[in-house]
XYZ file of C-alpha atoms in Angstrom:
227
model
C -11.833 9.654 2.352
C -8.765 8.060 3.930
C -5.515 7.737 1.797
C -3.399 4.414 1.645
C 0.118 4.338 1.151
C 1.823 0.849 -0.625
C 5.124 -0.081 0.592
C 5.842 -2.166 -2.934
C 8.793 -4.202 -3.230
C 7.439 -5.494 -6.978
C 6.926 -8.811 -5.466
C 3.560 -10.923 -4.565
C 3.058 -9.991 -1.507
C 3.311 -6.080 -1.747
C 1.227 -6.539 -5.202
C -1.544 -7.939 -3.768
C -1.583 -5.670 -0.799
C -1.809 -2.886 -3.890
C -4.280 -4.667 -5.310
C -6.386 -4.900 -2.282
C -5.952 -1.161 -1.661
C -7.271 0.015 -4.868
C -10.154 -2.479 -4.234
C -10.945 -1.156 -0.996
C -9.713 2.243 -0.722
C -10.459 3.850 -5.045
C -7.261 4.247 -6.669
C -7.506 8.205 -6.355
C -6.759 7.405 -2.751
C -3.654 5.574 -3.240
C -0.240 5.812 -3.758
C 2.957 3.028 -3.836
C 6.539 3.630 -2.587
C 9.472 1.546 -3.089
C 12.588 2.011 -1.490
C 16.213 0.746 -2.934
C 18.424 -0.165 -0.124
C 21.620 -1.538 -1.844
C 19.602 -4.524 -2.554
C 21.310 -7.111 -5.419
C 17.961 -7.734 -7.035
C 17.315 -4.297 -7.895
C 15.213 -5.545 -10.720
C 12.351 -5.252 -8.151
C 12.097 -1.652 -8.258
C 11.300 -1.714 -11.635
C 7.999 -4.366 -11.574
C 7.018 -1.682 -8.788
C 7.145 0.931 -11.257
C 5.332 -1.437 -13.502
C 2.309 -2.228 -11.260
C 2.224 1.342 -10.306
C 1.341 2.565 -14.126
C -0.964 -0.903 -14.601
C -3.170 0.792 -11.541
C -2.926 4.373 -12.495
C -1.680 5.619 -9.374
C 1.432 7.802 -8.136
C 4.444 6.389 -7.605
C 7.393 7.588 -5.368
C 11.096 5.962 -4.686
C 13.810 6.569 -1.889
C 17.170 5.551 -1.316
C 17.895 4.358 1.814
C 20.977 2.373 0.095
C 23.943 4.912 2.267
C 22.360 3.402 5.606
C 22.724 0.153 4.781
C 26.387 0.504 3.248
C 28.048 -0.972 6.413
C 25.587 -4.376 6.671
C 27.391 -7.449 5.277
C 23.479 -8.715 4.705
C 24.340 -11.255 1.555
C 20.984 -9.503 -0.099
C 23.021 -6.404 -0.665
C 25.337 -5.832 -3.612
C 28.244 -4.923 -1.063
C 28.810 -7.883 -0.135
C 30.368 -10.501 -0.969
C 28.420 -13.036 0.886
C 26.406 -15.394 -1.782
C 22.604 -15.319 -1.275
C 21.307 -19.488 0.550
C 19.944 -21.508 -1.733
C 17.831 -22.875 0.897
C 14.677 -22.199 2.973
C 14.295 -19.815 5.349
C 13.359 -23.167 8.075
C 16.912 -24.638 6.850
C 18.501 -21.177 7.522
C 17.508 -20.393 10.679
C 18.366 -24.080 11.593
C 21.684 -23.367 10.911
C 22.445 -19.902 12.060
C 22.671 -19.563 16.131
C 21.758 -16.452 16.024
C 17.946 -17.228 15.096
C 17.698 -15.209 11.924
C 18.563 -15.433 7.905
C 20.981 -14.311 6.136
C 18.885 -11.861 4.137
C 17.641 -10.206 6.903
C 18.471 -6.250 6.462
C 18.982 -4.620 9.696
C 15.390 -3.147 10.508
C 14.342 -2.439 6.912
C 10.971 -2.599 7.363
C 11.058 0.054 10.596
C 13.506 2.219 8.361
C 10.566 1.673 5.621
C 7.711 2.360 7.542
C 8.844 5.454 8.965
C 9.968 6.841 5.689
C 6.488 5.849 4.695
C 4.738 7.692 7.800
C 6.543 10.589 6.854
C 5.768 10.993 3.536
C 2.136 10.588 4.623
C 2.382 13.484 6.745
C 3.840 15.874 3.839
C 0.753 14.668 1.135
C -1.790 13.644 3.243
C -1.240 16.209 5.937
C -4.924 16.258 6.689
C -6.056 12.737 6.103
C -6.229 9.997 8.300
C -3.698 7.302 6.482
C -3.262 3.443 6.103
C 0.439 2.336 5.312
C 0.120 -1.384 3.969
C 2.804 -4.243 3.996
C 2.748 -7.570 2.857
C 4.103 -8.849 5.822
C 2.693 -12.604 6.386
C 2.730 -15.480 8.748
C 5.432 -17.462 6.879
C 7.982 -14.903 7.059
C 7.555 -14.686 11.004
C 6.617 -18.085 11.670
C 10.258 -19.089 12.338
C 11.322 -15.574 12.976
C 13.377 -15.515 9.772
C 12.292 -11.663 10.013
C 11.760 -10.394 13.112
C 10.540 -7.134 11.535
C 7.497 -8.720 9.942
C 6.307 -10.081 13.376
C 3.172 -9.532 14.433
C 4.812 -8.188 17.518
C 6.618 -5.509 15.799
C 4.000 -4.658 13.043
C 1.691 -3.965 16.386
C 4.066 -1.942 18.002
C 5.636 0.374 15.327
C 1.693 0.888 14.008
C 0.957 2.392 17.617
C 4.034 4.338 17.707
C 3.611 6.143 14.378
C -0.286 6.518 15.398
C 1.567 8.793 18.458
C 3.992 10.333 16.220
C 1.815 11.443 13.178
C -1.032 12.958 16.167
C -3.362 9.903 15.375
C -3.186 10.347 11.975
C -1.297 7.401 10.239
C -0.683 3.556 11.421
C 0.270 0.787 9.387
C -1.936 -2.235 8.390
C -0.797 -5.470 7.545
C -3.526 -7.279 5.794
C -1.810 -10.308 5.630
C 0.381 -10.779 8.846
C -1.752 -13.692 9.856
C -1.937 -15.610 6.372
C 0.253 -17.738 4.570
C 1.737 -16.546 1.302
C -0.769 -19.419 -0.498
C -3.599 -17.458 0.684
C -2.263 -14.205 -0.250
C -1.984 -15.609 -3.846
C -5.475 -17.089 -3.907
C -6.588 -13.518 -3.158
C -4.596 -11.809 -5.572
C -6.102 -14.008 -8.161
C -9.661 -13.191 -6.850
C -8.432 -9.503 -7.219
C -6.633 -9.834 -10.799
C -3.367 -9.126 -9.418
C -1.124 -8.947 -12.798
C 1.720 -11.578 -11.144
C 3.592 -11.572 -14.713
C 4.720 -8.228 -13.531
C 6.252 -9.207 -10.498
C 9.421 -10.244 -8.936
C 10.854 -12.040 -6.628
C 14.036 -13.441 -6.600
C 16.780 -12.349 -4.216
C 19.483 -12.957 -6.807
C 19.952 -10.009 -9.358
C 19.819 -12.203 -12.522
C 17.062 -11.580 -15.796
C 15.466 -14.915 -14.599
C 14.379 -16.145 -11.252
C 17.186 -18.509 -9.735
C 14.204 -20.886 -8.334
C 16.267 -21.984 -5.721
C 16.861 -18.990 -3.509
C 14.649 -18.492 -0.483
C 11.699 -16.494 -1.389
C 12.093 -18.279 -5.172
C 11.256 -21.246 -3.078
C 8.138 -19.917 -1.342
C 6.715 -18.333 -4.772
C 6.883 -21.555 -5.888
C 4.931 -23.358 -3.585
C 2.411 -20.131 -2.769
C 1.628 -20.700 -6.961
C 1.341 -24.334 -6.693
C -0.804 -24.716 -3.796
C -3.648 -22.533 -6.298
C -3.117 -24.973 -9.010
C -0.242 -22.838 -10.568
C 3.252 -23.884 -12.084
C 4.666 -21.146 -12.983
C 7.763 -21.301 -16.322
């Protein structure tokens, strides 16, 4: 049977992706990772944990958080920068350079590949899917160019070559908005109460940040206003 691996960040998107891998591929046959980076809203890493136990499945963390120690991303807790109360359209407006200011220098292929890898030390002889929640919002403007279509395409065919056909990454949702990834979540029973997603590291969501922003209307758009 072929093994799945999660990439969970605790937050909708990831989540559902979970939830549609247990669906799809048993829960025996799956396993999350999370990955803390130096990220300010470490709080994340603990809903992953969370969801992890609610589905019975293995859970593993890495820290990738020495890497990032010379990025002056505002998402990190290094720097100084405060995280845009704004959306990501507004952002990239504003910034010549075409990208957001929470954009972590190639996270997702740092991510990925620390995903592939693991694959190939507890999977070693299965063929392996390694999910992400990357969707059409966040590449739409090319806030992230690391959640492209493009690049998911590309780094999916180069780990197929590097893991001897074994492993490539599938992005379920690359091609939907985050509305529809929430209406399937709720077809899937996707515990959301466990999740997080705001970029600041408060105990509440800031509602005003980014991704707060998006949550907001993903919820709404299903007939949800969440407190």
């Amino acid at each position: 049977m072929k093994k799945a691996i999660v990439l969970s960040s605790g937050g909708v998107d990831s989540s559902t992706c979970l939830s549609l891998a247990v669906n799809e591929y048993g829960k025996g046959n799956v396993v999350s990772v999370s990955i803390f980076y130096g990220q300010k809203h470490k709080k994340e890493l603990e809903c992953a944990r969370k969801i992890s136990t609610f589905y019975g499945i293995e859970h593993y963390e890495f820290d990738l958080s020495s890497i990032m120690q010379y990025s002056k991303c505002s998402l990190l807790s290094s720097s100084s920068s405060e995280i845009a109360h704004s959306t990501y359209e507004e952002q990239v407006k504003k910034d010549d350079s075409g990208k957001v200011a929470t954009y972590v220098p190639f996270r997702n292929g740092l991510m990925l590949s620390v995903c592939a890898s693991l694959a190939q030390s507890i999977f070693e002889d299965d063929e392996t899917d390694i999910l992400i929640g990357a969707h059409e919002d966040d590449a739409i403007v090319n806030a992230y160019a690391d959640c492209s279509v493009e690049f998911i395409d590309t780094i999916s065919k180069s780990i197929k070559i590097g893991t001897y056909g074994k492993v490539k990454v599938v992005a379920p949702f690359y091609k939907t908005n985050k509305a529809a990834i929430v209406k399937k979540g709720l077809e899937l029973g996707t515990p959301y109460e466990m999740t997080w997603s705001c970029y600041e590291g408060g105990e509440k969501p800031c509602g005003k940040c980014a991704t707060c922003i998006d949550r907001q209307k993903a919820f709404a758009a299903n007939g949800i206003v969440e407190s």
